[in-house]
Amino acid sequence: MARDIIIAPSILSADFAKLGEEVRAIDAAGCDWIHVDVMDGHFVPNITIGPQVVAALRPHSKKIFDVHLMIAPADAYLEAFATAGADIITVHAEAGPHFDRSLQLIRALGKKAGVAINPSTPENVISYVLDRVDLILVMTVNPGFGGQSFIAAMADKIRRVRQMIGTRPIHLEIDGGATPETAKIAAAAGANVLVAGSAVFAGGRYQANIAAIRAAAAGAIAER
Ligand code: DX5
Ligand code: ZN
């Protein structure tokens, strides 16, 4: 089944001094979604932005805001991100003991629910929430920073998660170290959503960078 590739630039690699302008620029450059990395300095060793910034960015693009919560606990903030304009809210399976409840909360807020798993987390942690999610995010780096290298061992996990998804309408997203080269690996293994930060914002050539990642992934799927 040919899956359309979705490119979701991570604004973590954008110029934080002009985030609104950057969101408009990647929108115009042909991205499909906008990946917003929220970090609390507790779940991950970095701090970024909160719901107020998401709300401030919302008017700058009509494209899907794919909000990746690297925060723990997450439940207390889900409504704020939903109100701020998130379309997809992804929580980490590692962020607390009750992420089934978190996923139910996200859907009750009228948003798409995503679950993210870190590189060392086995994929079977999501076995009992497959009917609660619209997106599974396989981290291909340890969360917290852009510009890291794709962890090659994750290709196997992507394949296994794609098998777990079966015919369910669930997006398989990878996040971290995506380049045209690693996009081929991830897409061939079954990912259909590619988050890319540094590879999109490199050199200010947003349109060309997005197109290169998309072409590489599409080519890998065509070769399967
Ligand atoms: C890392 C974030 C990723 C990161 C991707 O914790 O979740 O979205 O910004 O950046 P690159 O593509 O540069 O690895
Ligand atoms: Zn992310």
Coordinates of C-alpha atoms and ligand atoms in Angstrom, one line a residue:
M1 CA 0.0 0.0 0.0
A2 CA 1.6 3.3 -1.1
R3 CA 1.4 5.6 1.9
D4 CA 1.7 9.4 1.2
I5 CA 4.8 10.7 3.0
I6 CA 4.1 13.5 5.4
I7 CA 6.9 15.9 6.2
A8 CA 6.7 17.7 9.6
P9 CA 9.5 20.2 10.2
S10 CA 10.5 20.6 13.8
I11 CA 10.5 24.2 14.8
L12 CA 13.1 23.4 17.5
S13 CA 15.7 24.1 14.7
A14 CA 14.0 27.3 13.7
D15 CA 15.2 30.8 14.7
F16 CA 13.4 31.3 18.0
A17 CA 13.8 35.1 17.6
K18 CA 11.2 35.0 14.8
L19 CA 9.1 31.8 15.2
G20 CA 6.0 33.2 13.6
E21 CA 7.9 34.2 10.4
E22 CA 9.6 30.8 10.4
V23 CA 6.3 28.9 10.6
R24 CA 5.0 31.0 7.7
A25 CA 8.2 30.2 5.8
I26 CA 8.0 26.4 6.2
D27 CA 4.3 26.5 5.4
A28 CA 5.1 28.3 2.2
A29 CA 8.0 25.9 1.5
G30 CA 5.6 23.0 1.3
C31 CA 5.7 21.2 4.6
D32 CA 2.6 19.1 5.5
W33 CA 2.6 19.4 9.3
I34 CA 4.4 21.7 11.8
H35 CA 6.1 19.7 14.5
V36 CA 6.2 21.6 17.8
D37 CA 8.7 20.3 20.4
V38 CA 7.6 21.1 24.0
M39 CA 10.2 20.4 26.6
D40 CA 10.1 20.9 30.4
G41 CA 13.7 20.4 31.6
H42 CA 12.4 17.5 33.7
F43 CA 11.4 14.7 31.3
V44 CA 14.2 15.9 29.0
P45 CA 17.3 17.9 29.8
N46 CA 16.1 21.0 27.8
I47 CA 13.4 23.6 28.1
T48 CA 11.6 25.1 25.1
I49 CA 8.1 26.5 24.8
G50 CA 4.6 26.2 26.3
P51 CA 0.9 26.6 25.3
Q52 CA 1.1 30.4 25.0
V53 CA 3.7 30.1 22.3
V54 CA 1.6 27.5 20.4
A55 CA -1.3 29.9 20.6
A56 CA 0.8 32.7 19.3
L57 CA 2.0 30.6 16.4
R58 CA -1.5 29.2 15.5
P59 CA -2.6 32.2 13.3
H60 CA 0.6 31.9 11.2
S61 CA -0.4 28.6 9.5
K62 CA -3.5 26.5 8.8
K63 CA -1.4 23.4 8.6
I64 CA -1.6 20.6 11.3
F65 CA 0.2 21.5 14.5
D66 CA 1.8 18.2 15.6
V67 CA 2.6 18.9 19.2
H68 CA 5.2 16.6 20.8
L69 CA 5.0 16.8 24.6
M70 CA 8.4 15.9 26.2
I71 CA 7.0 16.8 29.6
A72 CA 6.1 14.8 32.7
P73 CA 3.5 14.7 34.0
A74 CA 1.5 15.7 30.9
D75 CA -2.1 15.4 31.8
A76 CA -2.4 18.7 33.6
Y77 CA -1.4 20.6 30.4
L78 CA -3.4 18.7 27.7
E79 CA -6.3 21.1 27.8
A80 CA -4.1 24.1 27.5
F81 CA -2.4 22.7 24.4
A82 CA -5.7 21.8 22.9
T83 CA -7.1 25.3 23.5
A84 CA -3.9 26.8 22.1
G85 CA -4.5 25.1 18.8
A86 CA -2.7 21.8 18.7
D87 CA -4.2 19.4 16.2
I88 CA -2.3 16.3 17.3
I89 CA -1.0 16.0 20.9
T90 CA 1.6 13.3 21.5
V91 CA 2.6 12.2 25.0
H92 CA 5.5 9.9 25.9
A93 CA 4.7 6.4 27.1
E94 CA 7.6 7.0 29.6
A95 CA 6.1 10.2 31.0
G96 CA 3.8 8.5 33.5
P97 CA 2.1 5.3 34.6
H98 CA -1.3 6.1 33.1
F99 CA -0.8 7.1 29.5
D100 CA -4.0 5.2 28.4
R101 CA -5.8 7.8 30.5
S102 CA -3.8 10.6 28.8
L103 CA -4.7 9.3 25.4
Q104 CA -8.4 9.2 26.3
L105 CA -8.1 12.8 27.6
I106 CA -6.6 14.0 24.4
R107 CA -9.4 12.5 22.3
A108 CA -12.0 13.8 24.8
L109 CA -10.6 17.3 24.0
G110 CA -11.4 16.6 20.3
K111 CA -7.8 16.3 19.3
K112 CA -5.8 13.4 17.6
A113 CA -3.9 11.4 20.2
G114 CA -0.3 10.3 19.7
V115 CA 2.1 8.2 21.8
A116 CA 5.9 8.5 21.6
I117 CA 8.4 5.9 22.6
N118 CA 12.1 6.6 23.3
P119 CA 14.8 4.5 21.6
S120 CA 15.3 2.2 24.6
T121 CA 11.6 1.6 25.1
P122 CA 10.3 -1.7 23.6
E123 CA 7.4 -1.2 21.1
N124 CA 5.2 -3.7 23.1
V125 CA 4.5 -0.9 25.6
I126 CA 1.8 0.3 23.2
S127 CA 0.2 -3.1 22.6
Y128 CA -2.9 -2.2 24.7
V129 CA -3.5 1.3 23.4
L130 CA -3.6 0.7 19.7
D131 CA -7.3 1.6 19.6
R132 CA -6.7 4.8 21.5
V133 CA -4.1 6.4 19.2
D134 CA -4.1 8.1 15.8
L135 CA -0.2 8.4 15.7
I136 CA 2.7 6.4 17.0
L137 CA 6.0 8.3 17.3
V138 CA 9.1 6.2 17.2
M139 CA 12.0 8.4 18.6
T140 CA 15.1 7.9 16.4
V141 CA 17.2 10.0 18.8
N142 CA 17.1 10.4 22.6
P143 CA 14.8 13.4 23.0
G144 CA 15.9 16.8 24.1
F145 CA 17.9 18.3 21.2
G146 CA 18.0 18.7 17.5
G147 CA 21.0 17.9 15.3
Q148 CA 21.6 14.3 16.7
S149 CA 22.3 11.2 14.6
F150 CA 19.5 8.8 13.6
I151 CA 19.8 5.6 15.8
A152 CA 20.1 2.9 13.1
A153 CA 18.7 0.2 15.5
M154 CA 15.4 1.9 15.3
A155 CA 14.8 0.6 11.8
D156 CA 13.8 -2.7 13.3
K157 CA 11.4 -1.1 15.7
I158 CA 9.8 0.9 12.9
R159 CA 9.2 -2.4 11.0
R160 CA 7.7 -4.0 14.1
V161 CA 5.5 -1.1 14.9
R162 CA 4.2 -1.0 11.3
Q163 CA 3.3 -4.7 11.7
M164 CA 1.5 -3.9 15.0
I165 CA -0.5 -1.2 13.3
G166 CA -1.8 -3.6 10.6
T167 CA -4.8 -2.0 8.8
R168 CA -5.6 0.5 11.6
P169 CA -5.7 4.2 10.5
I170 CA -2.6 5.1 12.6
H171 CA 0.3 7.3 11.4
L172 CA 3.8 6.0 12.1
E173 CA 6.0 9.0 12.7
I174 CA 9.8 9.1 13.2
D175 CA 11.6 11.9 15.0
G176 CA 15.3 12.7 15.2
G177 CA 18.2 12.6 12.7
A178 CA 16.0 12.6 9.6
T179 CA 17.9 13.4 6.5
P180 CA 17.3 12.3 2.9
E181 CA 19.6 9.3 3.6
T182 CA 17.8 8.2 6.9
A183 CA 14.4 9.1 5.4
K184 CA 15.0 6.2 3.0
I185 CA 15.6 3.8 5.9
A186 CA 12.6 5.0 7.9
A187 CA 10.2 5.0 5.0
A188 CA 11.3 1.6 3.7
A189 CA 10.7 0.3 7.3
G190 CA 7.2 1.6 7.3
A191 CA 7.2 5.2 8.6
N192 CA 4.9 7.6 6.8
V193 CA 5.5 10.8 8.8
L194 CA 9.0 12.2 9.0
V195 CA 9.9 14.9 11.5
A196 CA 13.0 16.8 10.5
G197 CA 14.5 19.8 12.2
S198 CA 18.1 20.5 11.3
A199 CA 17.8 18.9 7.8
V200 CA 14.9 21.2 6.9
F201 CA 16.3 24.5 8.4
A202 CA 19.9 23.9 7.2
G203 CA 21.2 26.8 5.1
G204 CA 17.7 28.4 4.9
R205 CA 16.9 26.3 1.8
Y206 CA 13.6 25.1 3.3
Q207 CA 11.7 24.2 0.1
A208 CA 14.7 22.3 -1.4
N209 CA 15.4 20.5 1.9
I210 CA 11.7 19.4 2.4
A211 CA 11.6 18.3 -1.3
A212 CA 14.8 16.3 -0.9
I213 CA 13.6 14.4 2.2
R214 CA 10.2 13.8 0.5
A215 CA 11.7 12.5 -2.7
A216 CA 14.1 10.2 -0.8
A217 CA 11.3 8.7 1.2
A218 CA 9.0 8.3 -1.7
G219 CA 11.8 6.6 -3.7
A220 CA 12.4 4.1 -0.9
I221 CA 8.7 3.2 -0.8
A222 CA 8.6 2.8 -4.6
E223 CA 11.5 0.4 -4.4
R224 CA 9.8 -1.8 -1.8
Ligands
DX5_1 C1 14.1 16.0 19.8 C2 12.9 16.5 19.1 C3 13.0 16.4 17.6 C4 14.2 17.2 17.0 C5 14.4 16.8 15.6 O1 13.8 15.8 21.2 O2 11.7 15.7 19.5 O3 11.8 16.8 17.0 O4 13.8 18.5 17.1 O5 15.6 17.5 15.2 P1 16.6 16.9 14.1 O6 15.8 16.6 12.9 O7 17.6 17.9 13.9 O8 17.1 15.6 14.7
ZN2 ZN 9.8 16.1 18.4

